[in-house]
mmCIF file of C-alpha atoms in Angstrom:
data_model
loop_
_atom_site.group_PDB
_atom_site.id
_atom_site.type_symbol
_atom_site.label_atom_id
_atom_site.label_comp_id
_atom_site.label_asym_id
_atom_site.label_seq_id
_atom_site.Cartn_x
_atom_site.Cartn_y
_atom_site.Cartn_z
ATOM 1 C CA UNK A 251 -20.472 24.973 55.809
ATOM 2 C CA UNK A 252 -21.208 21.766 53.925
ATOM 3 C CA UNK A 253 -21.916 18.444 55.616
ATOM 4 C CA UNK A 254 -19.411 15.567 55.816
ATOM 5 C CA UNK A 255 -21.784 13.479 53.689
ATOM 6 C CA UNK A 256 -21.487 16.018 50.885
ATOM 7 C CA UNK A 257 -17.702 15.945 51.287
ATOM 8 C CA UNK A 258 -17.730 12.185 50.919
ATOM 9 C CA UNK A 259 -19.894 12.450 47.797
ATOM 10 C CA UNK A 260 -17.563 14.998 46.220
ATOM 11 C CA UNK A 261 -14.521 12.870 47.032
ATOM 12 C CA UNK A 262 -16.155 9.831 45.475
ATOM 13 C CA UNK A 263 -16.966 11.789 42.317
ATOM 14 C CA UNK A 264 -13.388 13.050 42.000
ATOM 15 C CA UNK A 265 -12.102 9.529 42.676
ATOM 16 C CA UNK A 266 -14.250 8.175 39.835
ATOM 17 C CA UNK A 267 -13.170 10.944 37.466
ATOM 18 C CA UNK A 268 -9.521 10.086 38.110
ATOM 19 C CA UNK A 269 -10.090 6.666 36.567
ATOM 20 C CA UNK A 270 -12.316 7.838 33.714
ATOM 21 C CA UNK A 271 -10.805 11.102 32.472
ATOM 22 C CA UNK A 272 -7.458 12.032 33.934
ATOM 23 C CA UNK A 273 -5.141 9.316 32.480
ATOM 24 C CA UNK A 274 -5.503 10.569 28.891
ATOM 25 C CA UNK A 275 -5.352 14.208 29.934
ATOM 26 C CA UNK A 276 -2.303 13.537 32.083
ATOM 27 C CA UNK A 277 -0.613 11.802 29.138
ATOM 28 C CA UNK A 278 -1.435 14.685 26.802
ATOM 29 C CA UNK A 279 0.155 17.064 29.311
ATOM 30 C CA UNK A 280 3.211 14.840 29.702
ATOM 31 C CA UNK A 281 2.315 13.928 33.300
ATOM 32 C CA UNK A 282 2.887 10.190 33.091
ATOM 33 C CA UNK A 283 4.601 7.836 35.496
ATOM 34 C CA UNK A 284 7.323 7.287 32.901
ATOM 35 C CA UNK A 285 8.066 11.023 32.735
ATOM 36 C CA UNK A 286 7.688 11.849 36.417
ATOM 37 C CA UNK A 287 9.981 9.013 37.548
ATOM 38 C CA UNK A 288 12.253 8.872 34.487
ATOM 39 C CA UNK A 289 15.460 9.467 36.469
ATOM 40 C CA UNK A 290 14.808 6.416 38.660
ATOM 41 C CA UNK A 291 13.270 4.168 36.017
ATOM 42 C CA UNK A 292 16.191 4.539 33.615
ATOM 43 C CA UNK A 293 15.959 3.801 29.904
ATOM 44 C CA UNK A 294 13.646 1.166 28.443
ATOM 45 C CA UNK A 295 16.034 0.657 25.524
ATOM 46 C CA UNK A 296 18.999 -0.021 27.818
ATOM 47 C CA UNK A 297 17.288 -2.304 30.361
ATOM 48 C CA UNK A 298 13.826 -3.309 29.162
ATOM 49 C CA UNK A 299 13.046 -5.786 31.958
ATOM 50 C CA UNK A 300 14.528 -3.676 34.775
ATOM 51 C CA UNK A 301 12.638 -0.641 33.489
ATOM 52 C CA UNK A 302 9.253 -2.358 33.581
ATOM 53 C CA UNK A 303 9.900 -3.999 36.950
ATOM 54 C CA UNK A 304 10.375 -0.528 38.437
ATOM 55 C CA UNK A 305 7.590 1.046 36.367
ATOM 56 C CA UNK A 306 4.984 -1.525 37.429
ATOM 57 C CA UNK A 307 6.004 -1.138 41.077
ATOM 58 C CA UNK A 308 5.689 2.655 40.954
ATOM 59 C CA UNK A 309 2.342 2.279 39.167
ATOM 60 C CA UNK A 310 0.995 0.148 42.024
ATOM 61 C CA UNK A 311 2.046 2.798 44.566
ATOM 62 C CA UNK A 312 0.616 5.684 42.564
ATOM 63 C CA UNK A 313 -2.695 3.971 41.843
ATOM 64 C CA UNK A 314 -3.112 2.898 45.464
ATOM 65 C CA UNK A 315 -2.576 6.529 46.520
ATOM 66 C CA UNK A 316 -5.481 7.792 44.404
ATOM 67 C CA UNK A 317 -8.106 7.328 47.160
ATOM 68 C CA UNK A 318 -6.035 9.349 49.638
ATOM 69 C CA UNK A 319 -5.442 12.038 47.033
ATOM 70 C CA UNK A 320 -9.093 12.314 46.132
ATOM 71 C CA UNK A 321 -9.969 12.332 49.818
ATOM 72 C CA UNK A 322 -7.909 15.498 50.235
ATOM 73 C CA UNK A 323 -9.512 16.982 47.146
ATOM 74 C CA UNK A 324 -12.945 16.232 48.548
ATOM 75 C CA UNK A 325 -12.089 17.952 51.822
ATOM 76 C CA UNK A 326 -10.747 20.962 49.948
ATOM 77 C CA UNK A 327 -13.807 21.248 47.738
ATOM 78 C CA UNK A 328 -16.277 20.972 50.607
ATOM 79 C CA UNK A 329 -14.264 23.268 52.915
ATOM 80 C CA UNK A 330 -14.835 20.906 55.838
ATOM 81 C CA UNK A 331 -12.066 20.819 58.423
ATOM 82 C CA UNK A 332 -13.170 18.673 61.318
ATOM 83 C CA UNK A 333 -11.631 16.125 63.643
ATOM 84 C CA UNK A 334 -11.662 12.468 62.698
ATOM 85 C CA UNK A 335 -14.183 11.658 65.445
ATOM 86 C CA UNK A 336 -16.688 14.257 64.180
ATOM 87 C CA UNK A 337 -17.130 12.993 60.634
ATOM 88 C CA UNK A 338 -19.640 10.416 59.494
ATOM 89 C CA UNK A 339 -19.095 6.658 59.536
ATOM 90 C CA UNK A 340 -18.877 6.492 55.728
ATOM 91 C CA UNK A 341 -16.155 9.150 55.731
ATOM 92 C CA UNK A 342 -14.090 7.286 58.338
ATOM 93 C CA UNK A 343 -14.498 4.017 56.432
ATOM 94 C CA UNK A 344 -13.268 5.629 53.226
ATOM 95 C CA UNK A 345 -10.245 7.075 55.021
ATOM 96 C CA UNK A 346 -9.347 3.792 56.727
ATOM 97 C CA UNK A 347 -9.666 1.813 53.517
ATOM 98 C CA UNK A 348 -7.487 4.360 51.696
ATOM 99 C CA UNK A 349 -4.791 4.126 54.357
ATOM 100 C CA UNK A 350 -4.937 0.319 54.368
ATOM 101 C CA UNK A 351 -4.657 0.223 50.578
ATOM 102 C CA UNK A 352 -1.622 2.496 50.598
ATOM 103 C CA UNK A 353 0.042 0.517 53.403
ATOM 104 C CA UNK A 354 -0.637 -2.769 51.635
ATOM 105 C CA UNK A 355 0.836 -1.486 48.382
ATOM 106 C CA UNK A 356 4.029 -0.324 50.098
ATOM 107 C CA UNK A 357 4.336 -3.691 51.847
ATOM 108 C CA UNK A 358 3.857 -5.477 48.523
ATOM 109 C CA UNK A 359 6.448 -3.394 46.674
ATOM 110 C CA UNK A 360 8.998 -3.818 49.494
ATOM 111 C CA UNK A 361 8.449 -7.576 49.299
ATOM 112 C CA UNK A 362 8.905 -7.486 45.520
ATOM 113 C CA UNK A 363 12.168 -5.546 45.805
ATOM 114 C CA UNK A 364 13.906 -8.023 48.109
ATOM 115 C CA UNK A 365 16.922 -9.863 46.666
ATOM 116 C CA UNK A 366 17.196 -7.532 43.660
ATOM 117 C CA UNK A 367 13.486 -7.758 42.752
ATOM 118 C CA UNK A 368 13.513 -11.553 42.818
ATOM 119 C CA UNK A 369 9.920 -11.686 44.130
ATOM 120 C CA UNK A 370 8.431 -9.375 41.500
ATOM 121 C CA UNK A 371 5.827 -11.057 39.227
ATOM 122 C CA UNK A 372 7.900 -10.192 36.145
ATOM 123 C CA UNK A 373 10.936 -11.890 37.704
ATOM 124 C CA UNK A 374 8.796 -14.925 38.491
ATOM 125 C CA UNK A 375 7.613 -15.029 34.890
ATOM 126 C CA UNK A 376 11.251 -14.970 33.760
ATOM 127 C CA UNK A 377 12.006 -17.822 36.164
ATOM 128 C CA UNK A 378 9.677 -20.057 34.132
ATOM 129 C CA UNK A 379 12.091 -19.754 31.180
ATOM 130 C CA UNK A 380 15.268 -20.674 33.044
ATOM 131 C CA UNK A 381 16.709 -23.475 30.965
ATOM 132 C CA UNK A 382 19.823 -24.013 28.879
ATOM 133 C CA UNK A 383 21.534 -21.756 27.836
ATOM 134 C CA UNK A 384 20.073 -19.507 30.570
ATOM 135 C CA UNK A 385 21.240 -20.255 34.111
ATOM 136 C CA UNK A 386 19.032 -17.748 35.961
ATOM 137 C CA UNK A 387 16.138 -15.357 35.419
ATOM 138 C CA UNK A 388 18.703 -12.555 35.157
ATOM 139 C CA UNK A 389 20.210 -14.295 32.143
ATOM 140 C CA UNK A 390 16.757 -14.529 30.539
ATOM 141 C CA UNK A 391 16.231 -10.811 31.227
ATOM 142 C CA UNK A 392 19.545 -9.996 29.545
ATOM 143 C CA UNK A 393 18.484 -11.962 26.466
ATOM 144 C CA UNK A 394 15.200 -10.033 26.220
ATOM 145 C CA UNK A 395 16.980 -6.702 26.796
ATOM 146 C CA UNK A 396 19.408 -7.451 23.968
ATOM 147 C CA UNK A 397 16.701 -8.400 21.486
ATOM 148 C CA UNK A 398 14.518 -5.416 22.431
ATOM 149 C CA UNK A 399 17.326 -3.035 21.417
ATOM 150 C CA UNK A 400 17.286 -4.383 17.854
ATOM 151 C CA UNK A 401 15.513 -2.218 15.287
ATOM 152 C CA UNK A 402 13.818 -5.139 13.517
ATOM 153 C CA UNK A 403 11.415 -5.981 16.372
ATOM 154 C CA UNK A 404 7.660 -5.779 15.877
ATOM 155 C CA UNK A 405 5.949 -3.394 18.305
ATOM 156 C CA UNK A 406 2.400 -2.089 18.425
ATOM 157 C CA UNK A 407 -0.424 -1.284 20.818
ATOM 158 C CA UNK A 408 -1.426 1.251 23.440
ATOM 159 C CA UNK A 409 0.778 1.916 26.514
ATOM 160 C CA UNK A 410 -1.310 -0.409 28.700
ATOM 161 C CA UNK A 411 -1.370 -3.290 26.203
ATOM 162 C CA UNK A 412 1.764 -3.184 24.061
ATOM 163 C CA UNK A 413 2.666 -6.146 21.888
ATOM 164 C CA UNK A 414 6.353 -6.728 21.154
ATOM 165 C CA UNK A 415 7.761 -9.567 19.070
ATOM 166 C CA UNK A 416 11.541 -10.024 18.928
ATOM 167 C CA UNK A 417 13.599 -12.738 17.283
ATOM 168 C CA UNK A 418 12.949 -15.182 20.149
ATOM 169 C CA UNK A 419 10.152 -13.729 22.287
ATOM 170 C CA UNK A 420 6.487 -12.740 22.191
ATOM 171 C CA UNK A 421 5.828 -10.081 24.856
ATOM 172 C CA UNK A 422 2.718 -8.299 26.093
ATOM 173 C CA UNK A 423 3.414 -5.284 28.309
ATOM 174 C CA UNK A 424 0.486 -4.294 30.551
ATOM 175 C CA UNK A 425 0.126 -1.777 33.360
ATOM 176 C CA UNK A 426 1.323 -4.152 36.074
ATOM 177 C CA UNK A 427 2.938 -7.097 34.307
ATOM 178 C CA UNK A 428 4.785 -8.489 31.279
ATOM 179 C CA UNK A 429 3.452 -11.685 29.727
ATOM 180 C CA UNK A 430 6.093 -13.570 27.763
ATOM 181 C CA UNK A 431 6.520 -16.700 25.685
ATOM 182 C CA UNK A 432 9.403 -18.151 23.714
ATOM 183 C CA UNK A 433 8.691 -18.286 20.005
ATOM 184 C CA UNK A 434 10.190 -21.779 19.827
ATOM 185 C CA UNK A 435 7.728 -23.001 22.469
ATOM 186 C CA UNK A 436 4.551 -21.075 21.674
ATOM 187 C CA UNK A 437 1.600 -21.490 19.356
ATOM 188 C CA UNK A 438 -0.687 -18.637 18.303
ATOM 189 C CA UNK A 439 -4.391 -18.849 17.499
ATOM 190 C CA UNK A 440 -6.595 -16.121 16.021
ATOM 191 C CA UNK A 441 -9.651 -16.372 18.280
ATOM 192 C CA UNK A 442 -11.692 -13.299 17.364
ATOM 193 C CA UNK A 443 -12.081 -10.628 14.704
ATOM 194 C CA UNK A 444 -14.212 -7.539 15.229
ATOM 195 C CA UNK A 445 -14.807 -4.557 12.992
ATOM 196 C CA UNK A 446 -15.164 -1.047 14.400
ATOM 197 C CA UNK A 447 -16.747 1.537 12.152
ATOM 198 C CA UNK A 448 -14.952 4.536 13.630
ATOM 199 C CA UNK A 449 -11.254 5.032 13.005
ATOM 200 C CA UNK A 450 -9.299 8.255 13.670
ATOM 201 C CA UNK A 451 -6.891 7.583 10.811
ATOM 202 C CA UNK A 452 -9.191 6.234 8.130
ATOM 203 C CA UNK A 453 -12.758 6.453 6.964
ATOM 204 C CA UNK A 454 -12.837 2.679 6.451
ATOM 205 C CA UNK A 455 -13.734 0.295 9.288
ATOM 206 C CA UNK A 456 -10.983 -0.843 11.607
ATOM 207 C CA UNK A 457 -10.660 -4.578 12.217
ATOM 208 C CA UNK A 458 -9.219 -5.661 15.576
ATOM 209 C CA UNK A 459 -7.862 -9.192 15.871
ATOM 210 C CA UNK A 460 -7.534 -11.140 19.111
ATOM 211 C CA UNK A 461 -4.767 -13.740 19.192
ATOM 212 C CA UNK A 462 -4.195 -16.209 22.004
ATOM 213 C CA UNK A 463 -0.562 -17.061 22.699
ATOM 214 C CA UNK A 464 -0.056 -20.447 24.348
ATOM 215 C CA UNK A 465 3.103 -22.327 25.229
ATOM 216 C CA UNK A 466 4.148 -25.953 25.589
ATOM 217 C CA UNK A 467 5.914 -24.843 28.774
ATOM 218 C CA UNK A 468 3.397 -25.640 31.568
ATOM 219 C CA UNK A 469 4.801 -22.837 33.742
ATOM 220 C CA UNK A 470 3.867 -20.176 31.158
ATOM 221 C CA UNK A 471 0.308 -18.872 31.337
ATOM 222 C CA UNK A 472 -1.449 -18.272 27.998
ATOM 223 C CA UNK A 473 -2.347 -14.669 27.216
ATOM 224 C CA UNK A 474 -4.257 -12.678 24.604
ATOM 225 C CA UNK A 475 -2.902 -9.950 22.368
ATOM 226 C CA UNK A 476 -4.855 -7.510 20.199
ATOM 227 C CA UNK A 477 -3.741 -5.767 17.035
ATOM 228 C CA UNK A 478 -5.099 -4.068 13.955
ATOM 229 C CA UNK A 479 -5.623 -6.372 10.982
ATOM 230 C CA UNK A 480 -3.412 -4.050 8.896
ATOM 231 C CA UNK A 481 -0.494 -5.107 11.129
ATOM 232 C CA UNK A 482 -1.231 -8.814 10.843
ATOM 233 C CA UNK A 483 1.005 -9.367 7.806
ATOM 234 C CA UNK A 484 3.948 -7.679 9.551
ATOM 235 C CA UNK A 485 3.371 -9.831 12.624
ATOM 236 C CA UNK A 486 3.416 -12.996 10.538
ATOM 237 C CA UNK A 487 6.732 -11.995 8.981
ATOM 238 C CA UNK A 488 8.333 -11.595 12.419
ATOM 239 C CA UNK A 489 6.613 -14.514 14.142
ATOM 240 C CA UNK A 490 8.217 -17.899 13.553
ATOM 241 C CA UNK A 491 5.616 -19.737 15.627
ATOM 242 C CA UNK A 492 2.643 -21.223 13.735
ATOM 243 C CA UNK A 493 -0.560 -19.159 13.566
ATOM 244 C CA UNK A 494 -3.886 -20.973 13.448
ATOM 245 C CA UNK A 495 -7.355 -19.580 12.785
ATOM 246 C CA UNK A 496 -10.281 -20.579 14.943
ATOM 247 C CA UNK A 497 -13.393 -21.712 13.058
ATOM 248 C CA UNK A 498 -15.619 -18.908 11.760
ATOM 249 C CA UNK A 499 -12.898 -16.247 12.227
ATOM 250 C CA UNK A 500 -12.312 -14.318 8.992
ATOM 251 C CA UNK A 501 -9.484 -11.805 8.609
ATOM 252 C CA UNK A 502 -10.409 -9.100 6.118
ATOM 253 C CA UNK A 503 -7.223 -8.036 4.374
ATOM 254 C CA UNK A 504 -6.884 -4.659 2.696
ATOM 255 C CA UNK A 505 -6.525 -4.326 -1.061
ATOM 256 C CA UNK A 506 -2.838 -3.464 -0.640
ATOM 257 C CA UNK A 507 -2.194 -6.614 1.398
ATOM 258 C CA UNK A 508 -4.011 -8.795 -1.118
ATOM 259 C CA UNK A 509 -2.003 -7.201 -3.927
ATOM 260 C CA UNK A 510 1.258 -7.746 -2.052
ATOM 261 C CA UNK A 511 0.537 -11.473 -1.723
ATOM 262 C CA UNK A 512 -0.233 -11.729 -5.447
ATOM 263 C CA UNK A 513 2.818 -9.603 -6.242
ATOM 264 C CA UNK A 514 5.116 -11.962 -4.317
ATOM 265 C CA UNK A 515 3.574 -15.035 -5.927
ATOM 266 C CA UNK A 516 4.099 -13.619 -9.434
ATOM 267 C CA UNK A 517 7.714 -12.603 -8.782
ATOM 268 C CA UNK A 518 8.421 -16.146 -7.557
ATOM 269 C CA UNK A 519 7.515 -17.345 -11.061
ATOM 270 C CA UNK A 520 9.908 -14.946 -12.791
ATOM 271 C CA UNK A 521 13.431 -15.847 -13.870
ATOM 272 C CA UNK A 522 15.843 -15.398 -10.922
ATOM 273 C CA UNK A 523 18.845 -13.097 -11.021
ATOM 274 C CA UNK A 524 22.269 -14.563 -10.299
ATOM 275 C CA UNK A 525 24.466 -12.195 -8.339
ATOM 276 C CA UNK A 526 27.910 -11.614 -9.942
ATOM 277 C CA UNK A 527 30.840 -13.239 -8.185
ATOM 278 C CA UNK A 528 32.256 -11.055 -5.428
ATOM 279 C CA UNK A 529 29.304 -8.654 -5.300
ATOM 280 C CA UNK A 530 27.846 -8.229 -1.831
ATOM 281 C CA UNK A 531 24.211 -7.598 -1.026
ATOM 282 C CA UNK A 532 23.430 -4.490 1.011
ATOM 283 C CA UNK A 533 20.485 -4.102 3.385
ATOM 284 C CA UNK A 534 17.208 -3.023 1.790
ATOM 285 C CA UNK A 535 17.155 0.782 1.651
ATOM 286 C CA UNK A 536 13.413 0.743 2.309
ATOM 287 C CA UNK A 537 13.305 -1.062 5.666
ATOM 288 C CA UNK A 538 17.024 -1.508 6.507
ATOM 289 C CA UNK A 539 16.077 -4.791 8.199
ATOM 290 C CA UNK A 540 16.697 -7.580 5.685
ATOM 291 C CA UNK A 541 19.116 -7.909 2.735
ATOM 292 C CA UNK A 542 18.024 -6.576 -0.653
ATOM 293 C CA UNK A 543 16.767 -9.621 -2.560
ATOM 294 C CA UNK A 544 15.308 -8.206 -5.787
ATOM 295 C CA UNK A 545 16.758 -6.868 -9.037
ATOM 296 C CA UNK A 546 14.894 -5.110 -11.838
ATOM 297 C CA UNK A 547 15.942 -6.860 -15.076
ATOM 298 C CA UNK A 548 14.194 -6.165 -18.371
ATOM 299 C CA UNK A 549 12.438 -9.429 -19.212
ATOM 300 C CA UNK A 550 9.171 -8.052 -20.586
ATOM 301 C CA UNK A 551 9.309 -7.785 -24.415
ATOM 302 C CA UNK A 552 7.131 -4.662 -24.631
ATOM 303 C CA UNK A 553 8.736 -1.343 -25.595
ATOM 304 C CA UNK A 554 7.316 0.495 -22.573
ATOM 305 C CA UNK A 555 9.605 -1.382 -20.171
ATOM 306 C CA UNK A 556 13.157 -0.017 -19.876
ATOM 307 C CA UNK A 557 16.454 -1.469 -18.762
ATOM 308 C CA UNK A 558 17.407 -0.734 -15.137
ATOM 309 C CA UNK A 559 21.116 -0.696 -14.260
ATOM 310 C CA UNK A 560 20.699 -0.368 -10.487
ATOM 311 C CA UNK A 561 22.247 -3.012 -8.251
ATOM 312 C CA UNK A 562 19.933 -4.943 -5.884
ATOM 313 C CA UNK A 563 18.744 -2.340 -3.368
ATOM 314 C CA UNK A 564 15.241 -3.407 -2.287
ATOM 315 C CA UNK A 565 13.620 -6.381 -0.588
ATOM 316 C CA UNK A 566 10.537 -7.930 -2.176
ATOM 317 C CA UNK A 567 8.082 -6.545 0.394
ATOM 318 C CA UNK A 568 9.326 -2.956 0.126
ATOM 319 C CA UNK A 569 9.438 -3.062 -3.662
ATOM 320 C CA UNK A 570 5.886 -4.447 -3.678
ATOM 321 C CA UNK A 571 4.675 -1.630 -1.444
ATOM 322 C CA UNK A 572 6.420 0.904 -3.708
ATOM 323 C CA UNK A 573 4.745 -0.702 -6.733
ATOM 324 C CA UNK A 574 1.309 -0.483 -5.076
ATOM 325 C CA UNK A 575 1.817 3.125 -3.939
ATOM 326 C CA UNK A 576 2.328 4.280 -7.544
ATOM 327 C CA UNK A 577 -1.008 2.876 -8.732
ATOM 328 C CA UNK A 578 -4.419 4.443 -9.237
ATOM 329 C CA UNK A 579 -6.070 3.577 -5.921
ATOM 330 C CA UNK A 580 -9.509 3.738 -7.537
ATOM 331 C CA UNK A 581 -8.654 1.103 -10.171
ATOM 332 C CA UNK A 582 -7.052 -1.887 -8.408
ATOM 333 C CA UNK A 583 -7.857 -4.143 -11.361
ATOM 334 C CA UNK A 584 -5.071 -2.411 -13.363
ATOM 335 C CA UNK A 585 -2.302 -2.789 -10.779
ATOM 336 C CA UNK A 586 -0.777 -6.049 -11.956
ATOM 337 C CA UNK A 587 -0.568 -4.946 -15.602
ATOM 338 C CA UNK A 588 0.764 -1.434 -14.983
ATOM 339 C CA UNK A 589 4.309 -0.043 -15.046
ATOM 340 C CA UNK A 590 6.090 2.100 -12.473
ATOM 341 C CA UNK A 591 9.409 3.995 -12.435
ATOM 342 C CA UNK A 592 12.376 2.507 -10.605
ATOM 343 C CA UNK A 593 12.634 4.149 -7.149
ATOM 344 C CA UNK A 594 16.229 5.182 -7.840
ATOM 345 C CA UNK A 595 16.895 5.541 -11.601
ATOM 346 C CA UNK A 596 13.281 6.116 -12.760
ATOM 347 C CA UNK A 597 13.456 3.467 -15.504
ATOM 348 C CA UNK A 598 9.966 2.049 -16.057
ATOM 349 C CA UNK A 599 9.337 -1.627 -15.371
ATOM 350 C CA UNK A 600 6.440 -4.028 -14.846
ATOM 351 C CA UNK A 601 5.963 -6.981 -12.542
ATOM 352 C CA UNK A 602 7.507 -9.343 -15.125
ATOM 353 C CA UNK A 603 10.820 -7.442 -14.885
ATOM 354 C CA UNK A 604 11.384 -8.214 -11.172
ATOM 355 C CA UNK A 605 13.761 -11.052 -10.348
ATOM 356 C CA UNK A 606 14.680 -12.573 -7.011
ATOM 357 C CA UNK A 607 18.404 -12.506 -6.236
ATOM 358 C CA UNK A 608 20.118 -15.875 -5.956
#
């Protein structure tokens, strides 16, 4: 029979492994808090705020129960079944602290749940934004829920540090909390840029940007968000708040992003296209988020360019990405002068043949 000290050591090891290894393995096996408690949590798309209020509360209870769970595992592994009075002082201390932690977490969650979760930290964060036209934190929550359901939101990040930008809000969803700021009240600063040589999706280095979101509202705490530099351009398109760069912070854009900026600047110089009277503009078939605002019109005098009879169907960003995707990726110096087929009718055109719709 093994000693209680060995049991305590084994329990401590298992307890440590729970924090280091099991979260990813649990997620890969589908054993996440979101899946295990899905019937009680509800749908994130239907009630974003209510979902995360419940999810963070359950997370506190589950995480606080880890010491008790690993304690039982340690006892099972060491095959020691003794009375509480017969074990060592360190074992009793571990057990008492585990029980106190679990009791404290239940007390905290019960306190949070009073008055329809009015005391929850997320509810308190919403309370800081109660102003016209919102009369209560519930009204603010409804506004965020509505905007989260829209397909044009920007969302990125790992489950424990998601970044979501809607039409009016900048949100950071963490394990226990949601940080939030109104776009009309916030200012964003790029504070750090770090390159990581290893990337699972690409052989090229990955650049991670750190942005600090502040607010003119004194009740809103500033918070940091992290995202890949390849997503920075998409964030800027969705974010209406100004973005500033701290000194000595350089954002390394990809070749495609640099081309897209040059592409847009060149199209702005081209002759615009006047939409015929009565013709309506459909959403861009590439992103389905903004109206189609480009038309391929033969303006280049060279014989290689052909007339396109398609109606406006693409926005400038999507057409630029299509243009870049049809190029020789090893010869970026030829991109601006090359020709590509129309995505729908296959008529060849160059960058001089693209007009913005008026």
